[in-house]
Structure formats: C-alpha cells, structure tokens
Coordinates of N, CA and C in Angstrom, one line a residue:
X13 N 0.8 -1.2 0.0 CA 0.0 0.0 0.0 C 0.9 1.2 0.0
X14 N 0.5 2.2 -0.8 CA 1.3 3.4 -0.9 C 1.0 4.4 0.2
X15 N 2.1 5.0 0.7 CA 1.9 6.0 1.7 C 1.7 7.4 1.0
X16 N 1.2 8.4 1.8 CA 1.0 9.7 1.1 C 2.3 10.3 0.6
X17 N 3.4 10.0 1.2 CA 4.7 10.5 0.6 C 4.9 10.0 -0.8
X18 N 4.7 8.7 -1.1 CA 4.9 8.2 -2.4 C 3.9 8.7 -3.4
X19 N 2.6 8.9 -2.9 CA 1.6 9.5 -3.8 C 2.1 10.9 -4.2
X20 N 2.5 11.7 -3.2 CA 3.0 13.1 -3.5 C 4.2 13.1 -4.4
X21 N 5.1 12.2 -4.2 CA 6.4 12.1 -4.9 C 6.0 11.7 -6.4
X22 N 5.1 10.7 -6.6 CA 4.8 10.3 -8.0 C 4.0 11.4 -8.7
X23 N 3.2 12.2 -8.0 CA 2.5 13.3 -8.6 C 3.6 14.4 -9.0
X24 N 4.5 14.7 -8.2 CA 5.5 15.7 -8.5 C 6.4 15.2 -9.6
X25 N 6.7 13.9 -9.6 CA 7.5 13.3 -10.6 C 6.9 13.5 -12.0
X26 N 5.6 13.5 -12.1 CA 5.0 13.8 -13.4 C 4.7 15.3 -13.7
X27 N 4.5 16.0 -12.6 CA 4.1 17.4 -12.7 C 5.2 18.3 -13.4
X28 N 6.4 18.2 -13.0 CA 7.5 19.0 -13.5 C 7.8 18.8 -15.0
X29 N 8.0 17.5 -15.4 CA 8.2 17.3 -16.8 C 7.0 17.8 -17.7
X30 N 5.8 17.6 -17.2 CA 4.6 18.1 -17.9 C 4.6 19.6 -18.0
X31 N 4.9 20.3 -16.9 CA 5.0 21.7 -16.9 C 6.1 22.2 -17.9
X32 N 7.2 21.5 -17.9 CA 8.4 21.9 -18.7 C 8.0 21.7 -20.2
X33 N 7.3 20.7 -20.5 CA 6.8 20.5 -21.9 C 5.8 21.6 -22.3
X34 N 4.9 21.8 -21.5 CA 3.9 22.9 -21.8 C 4.6 24.2 -22.0
X35 N 5.5 24.6 -21.1 CA 6.1 25.9 -21.2 C 7.1 25.9 -22.4
X36 N 7.7 24.8 -22.7 CA 8.6 24.8 -23.9 C 7.7 25.0 -25.2
X37 N 6.6 24.3 -25.3 CA 5.7 24.5 -26.4 C 5.2 25.9 -26.5
X38 N 4.9 26.5 -25.4 CA 4.4 27.9 -25.4 C 5.6 28.8 -25.8
X39 N 6.8 28.6 -25.4 CA 7.9 29.4 -25.8 C 8.1 29.3 -27.3
X40 N 8.1 28.1 -27.8 CA 8.2 27.8 -29.2 C 7.1 28.5 -30.0
X41 N 5.9 28.5 -29.5 CA 4.8 29.2 -30.2 C 5.1 30.7 -30.2
X42 N 5.5 31.2 -29.1 CA 5.8 32.7 -29.1 C 6.9 33.0 -30.1
X43 N 8.0 32.2 -30.1 CA 9.1 32.5 -31.0 C 8.7 32.4 -32.4
X44 N 7.8 31.5 -32.8 CA 7.5 31.3 -34.2 C 6.3 32.1 -34.7
X45 N 5.4 32.5 -33.8 CA 4.1 33.1 -34.3 C 3.8 34.5 -33.7
X46 N 4.4 34.8 -32.6 CA 4.1 36.1 -32.0 C 5.2 37.1 -32.5
X47 N 4.7 38.1 -33.1 CA 5.7 39.1 -33.7 C 5.4 40.5 -33.2
X48 N 5.1 40.7 -32.0 CA 4.8 42.0 -31.5 C 6.1 42.6 -30.8
X49 N 6.0 43.8 -30.3 CA 7.1 44.5 -29.8 C 7.2 44.3 -28.2
X50 N 6.2 43.8 -27.6 CA 6.2 43.7 -26.1 C 6.0 42.3 -25.6
X51 N 4.9 41.7 -26.0 CA 4.4 40.4 -25.4 C 5.5 39.3 -25.7
X52 N 5.9 39.1 -26.9 CA 6.8 38.1 -27.2 C 8.1 38.3 -26.5
X53 N 8.8 39.4 -26.6 CA 10.1 39.5 -25.9 C 10.0 39.5 -24.4
X54 N 9.1 40.3 -23.8 CA 9.0 40.4 -22.4 C 8.4 39.2 -21.7
X55 N 7.2 38.8 -22.1 CA 6.6 37.6 -21.5 C 7.3 36.4 -21.8
X56 N 7.9 36.3 -23.0 CA 8.7 35.1 -23.4 C 9.9 34.9 -22.5
X57 N 10.6 36.0 -22.1 CA 11.7 36.0 -21.2 C 11.2 35.7 -19.8
X58 N 10.1 36.2 -19.4 CA 9.5 35.9 -18.1 C 9.3 34.4 -17.9
X59 N 8.7 33.8 -19.0 CA 8.3 32.4 -19.0 C 9.6 31.6 -19.1
X60 N 10.6 32.1 -19.7 CA 11.9 31.3 -19.9 C 12.5 30.9 -18.6
X61 N 12.5 31.8 -17.7 CA 13.1 31.5 -16.4 C 12.2 30.4 -15.6
X62 N 11.0 30.5 -15.8 CA 10.1 29.5 -15.1 C 10.3 28.2 -15.8
X63 N 10.4 28.2 -17.1 CA 10.7 26.9 -17.9 C 12.0 26.3 -17.4
X64 N 13.0 27.1 -17.3 CA 14.3 26.6 -16.8 C 14.2 26.0 -15.4
X65 N 13.4 26.6 -14.6 CA 13.3 26.1 -13.2 C 12.5 24.8 -13.2
X66 N 11.4 24.7 -14.0 CA 10.6 23.5 -14.0 C 11.5 22.3 -14.6
X67 N 12.3 22.7 -15.6 CA 13.1 21.7 -16.2 C 14.2 21.1 -15.2
X68 N 14.8 22.0 -14.5 CA 15.8 21.6 -13.5 C 15.1 20.8 -12.4
X69 N 13.9 21.2 -12.0 CA 13.1 20.6 -11.0 C 12.7 19.2 -11.3
X70 N 12.7 18.8 -12.6 CA 12.4 17.5 -13.1 C 13.4 16.5 -12.4
X71 N 14.6 16.9 -12.2 CA 15.7 16.1 -11.7 C 15.8 16.1 -10.2
X72 N 15.1 17.1 -9.5 CA 15.2 17.2 -8.1 C 13.8 17.4 -7.5
X73 N 12.8 16.7 -8.1 CA 11.4 16.8 -7.6 C 11.2 16.3 -6.2
X74 N 12.0 15.4 -5.8 CA 11.8 14.7 -4.5 C 12.1 15.5 -3.3
X75 N 12.7 16.6 -3.4 CA 13.1 17.4 -2.2 C 12.8 18.9 -2.5
X76 N 12.4 19.6 -1.4 CA 12.3 21.0 -1.5 C 13.5 21.7 -1.1
X77 N 14.5 21.0 -0.6 CA 15.8 21.5 -0.1 C 16.5 22.4 -1.1
X78 N 16.4 22.1 -2.4 CA 17.2 22.8 -3.4 C 16.4 23.8 -4.2
X79 N 15.1 24.0 -3.9 CA 14.3 24.8 -4.7 C 14.8 26.2 -4.9
X80 N 15.3 26.9 -3.9 CA 15.8 28.2 -4.1 C 17.0 28.2 -4.9
X81 N 17.9 27.2 -4.7 CA 19.1 27.1 -5.6 C 18.8 26.9 -7.0
X82 N 17.8 26.0 -7.3 CA 17.3 25.8 -8.6 C 16.8 27.0 -9.3
X83 N 16.0 27.8 -8.5 CA 15.5 29.0 -9.1 C 16.6 30.0 -9.4
X84 N 17.6 30.1 -8.5 CA 18.7 31.0 -8.7 C 19.5 30.5 -9.9
X85 N 19.7 29.2 -10.1 CA 20.4 28.6 -11.2 C 19.7 29.0 -12.5
X86 N 18.3 28.9 -12.5 CA 17.6 29.2 -13.7 C 17.8 30.7 -14.1
X87 N 17.8 31.6 -13.0 CA 18.0 33.0 -13.3 C 19.4 33.2 -13.7
X88 N 20.4 32.5 -13.2 CA 21.8 32.6 -13.6 C 22.0 32.2 -15.0
X89 N 21.3 31.2 -15.5 CA 21.4 30.8 -16.9 C 20.9 31.9 -17.8
X90 N 19.7 32.5 -17.4 CA 19.1 33.5 -18.2 C 20.1 34.7 -18.2
X91 N 20.6 35.1 -17.1 CA 21.6 36.2 -17.1 C 22.8 35.9 -18.0
X92 N 23.3 34.7 -17.9 CA 24.5 34.3 -18.7 C 24.2 34.4 -20.2
X93 N 23.0 33.9 -20.6 CA 22.7 34.1 -22.0 C 22.5 35.5 -22.4
X94 N 22.0 36.3 -21.5 CA 21.9 37.8 -21.8 C 23.3 38.4 -21.9
X95 N 24.2 37.9 -21.1 CA 25.6 38.4 -21.2 C 26.3 38.0 -22.5
X96 N 26.0 36.8 -23.0 CA 26.5 36.4 -24.3 C 25.9 37.3 -25.4
X97 N 24.7 37.7 -25.2 CA 24.2 38.7 -26.2 C 24.9 40.0 -26.1
X98 N 25.2 40.5 -24.9 CA 25.9 41.8 -24.7 C 27.2 41.8 -25.4
X99 N 28.0 40.7 -25.3 CA 29.3 40.6 -25.9 C 29.3 40.2 -27.4
X100 N 28.1 40.0 -28.0 CA 28.0 39.6 -29.4 C 28.7 38.2 -29.6
X101 N 28.4 37.3 -28.7 CA 29.0 36.0 -28.8 C 28.8 35.3 -30.1
X102 N 27.5 35.3 -30.6 CA 27.2 34.6 -31.8 C 28.0 35.2 -33.0
X103 N 28.1 36.5 -33.1 CA 28.9 37.1 -34.2 C 30.4 36.8 -34.1
X104 N 30.9 36.8 -32.9 CA 32.3 36.6 -32.7 C 32.7 35.2 -33.0
X105 N 31.8 34.2 -32.8 CA 32.1 32.8 -33.0 C 31.6 32.3 -34.3
X106 N 30.9 33.1 -35.1 CA 30.4 32.7 -36.4 C 29.2 31.8 -36.3
X107 N 28.6 31.8 -35.1 CA 27.4 30.9 -34.9 C 26.1 31.7 -35.3
X108 N 26.2 33.0 -35.6 CA 25.0 33.8 -35.9 C 24.3 33.3 -37.2
X109 N 25.0 32.6 -38.1 CA 24.4 32.1 -39.3 C 23.5 30.9 -39.1
X110 N 23.5 30.3 -37.9 CA 22.6 29.2 -37.5 C 21.4 29.8 -36.8
X111 N 20.3 29.7 -37.4 CA 19.0 30.3 -36.9 C 18.7 29.7 -35.5
X112 N 18.9 28.4 -35.3 CA 18.6 27.8 -34.0 C 19.4 28.3 -32.9
X113 N 20.7 28.7 -33.2 CA 21.5 29.3 -32.2 C 21.0 30.7 -31.8
X114 N 20.6 31.4 -32.8 CA 20.1 32.8 -32.6 C 18.8 32.7 -31.8
X115 N 18.0 31.7 -32.0 CA 16.8 31.5 -31.3 C 17.1 31.1 -29.9
X116 N 18.0 30.2 -29.6 CA 18.3 29.8 -28.3 C 19.0 30.8 -27.4
X117 N 20.0 31.4 -28.0 CA 20.8 32.4 -27.2 C 20.2 33.8 -27.3
X118 N 19.6 34.1 -28.4 CA 19.1 35.5 -28.6 C 20.1 36.3 -29.3
X119 N 19.7 37.5 -29.8 CA 20.6 38.2 -30.6 C 20.8 39.7 -30.1
X120 N 20.0 40.2 -29.2 CA 20.2 41.6 -28.8 C 20.0 41.7 -27.3
X121 N 21.0 42.3 -26.7 CA 20.9 42.6 -25.2 C 19.9 43.7 -25.0
X122 N 19.2 43.5 -23.8 CA 18.2 44.5 -23.4 C 18.0 44.4 -21.9
X123 N 18.0 45.6 -21.3 CA 17.7 45.6 -19.9 C 16.3 45.2 -19.5
X124 N 15.4 45.3 -20.5 CA 14.0 44.8 -20.2 C 14.0 43.3 -20.1
X125 N 14.9 42.6 -20.8 CA 15.1 41.2 -20.7 C 15.5 40.8 -19.3
X126 N 16.5 41.6 -18.8 CA 17.0 41.4 -17.4 C 15.8 41.5 -16.4
X127 N 15.0 42.6 -16.6 CA 13.8 42.8 -15.8 C 12.9 41.6 -15.9
X128 N 12.6 41.2 -17.1 CA 11.7 40.0 -17.2 C 12.2 38.8 -16.6
X129 N 13.5 38.5 -16.7 CA 14.1 37.3 -16.0 C 13.9 37.5 -14.5
X130 N 14.2 38.7 -14.0 CA 14.1 38.9 -12.6 C 12.7 38.7 -12.1
X131 N 11.7 39.2 -12.8 CA 10.3 39.1 -12.4 C 9.9 37.6 -12.5
X132 N 10.4 36.8 -13.5 CA 10.2 35.4 -13.5 C 10.7 34.7 -12.3
X133 N 11.9 35.1 -11.9 CA 12.6 34.5 -10.7 C 11.7 34.8 -9.5
X134 N 11.3 36.1 -9.3 CA 10.6 36.5 -8.2 C 9.2 35.8 -8.1
X135 N 8.6 35.5 -9.3 CA 7.3 34.8 -9.2 C 7.6 33.4 -8.8
X136 N 8.7 32.7 -9.1 CA 9.0 31.4 -8.6 C 9.2 31.5 -7.1
X137 N 9.9 32.5 -6.6 CA 10.2 32.6 -5.2 C 8.8 32.8 -4.5
X138 N 7.9 33.6 -5.0 CA 6.6 33.8 -4.4 C 5.9 32.5 -4.4
X139 N 5.9 31.7 -5.5 CA 5.2 30.4 -5.5 C 5.8 29.5 -4.5
X140 N 7.2 29.5 -4.3 CA 7.8 28.6 -3.4 C 7.5 29.0 -1.9
X141 N 7.4 30.3 -1.7 CA 7.1 30.8 -0.3 C 5.7 30.3 0.0
X142 N 4.7 30.5 -0.9 CA 3.4 30.1 -0.6 C 3.2 28.6 -0.4
X143 N 3.9 27.8 -1.2 CA 3.8 26.4 -1.1 C 4.6 25.7 0.0
X144 N 5.7 26.3 0.4 CA 6.5 25.8 1.4 C 6.0 26.1 2.8
X145 N 5.1 27.0 2.9 CA 4.6 27.3 4.2 C 3.3 26.6 4.6
X146 N 2.8 25.8 3.6 CA 1.6 25.0 3.8 C 1.9 23.8 4.6

C-alpha cells in the first residue's frame, strides 16, 4: 500500500516534466508566431526562467531543499545568455548564421530582458514561499 509520501512524490515526478513540456511548447509558439514588440520579448523571457526552473526541478522533484538554488540557477542561466548577447558571442564565434543558435541564445541585449528574467525569478520565489509554508 502506498503512503501519502509516495503519492505526492509520484505526482511531482509527473508534474514538472509536464510543466516543462507545456512551457517549452508555449515558448516555441511565441518564438514562431508572436511578432509584437512587447508580449513576445518580455513575456517570453519571463516564462523562460520559469521553464528553466521546471526543467531543473524534473531532476530534483523529490526534495524542497534545493528549490531556491534551482530558481537561482535558472536565473543565472538567463543572465548568462543575456551576457552572451551583450558581448555579441554569436557574431564573434560565427554561430550567428545558424538560426537555431540565434533563437536559443538570442541576438540583442536588453535591460528589459533582465527585468523580465528577474520578475520570472521573483514569481518562482513567491510560488515557493506560498507552497513551502503550507
């Protein structure tokens, strides 16, 4: 007979991969079909940090111990990619000719992207605070 711990663990085991897939598909949809000046770049970057967190959480679903570190890691990856944009990494390495690399890394540095990443991180932290206190 399963105990509540195993039921919760199996639920979370499926939750984070599912959320990662949903967020990835949404990000791909935004990248391919949304061509506005605000929603795609800002909301897409906001969601990107949440996607990175849920993807990392797939591997650490069984413990809440590392949740803050995983959220910080997701934010760090986003900041790192933005830094690569700032130093024109794709152009300097010749990778700019590959559309997939431009889509993954991005092509233009923006402080609004940093703001969107930070707001995504803060929303994760708010979610964690609400759910860890229950």
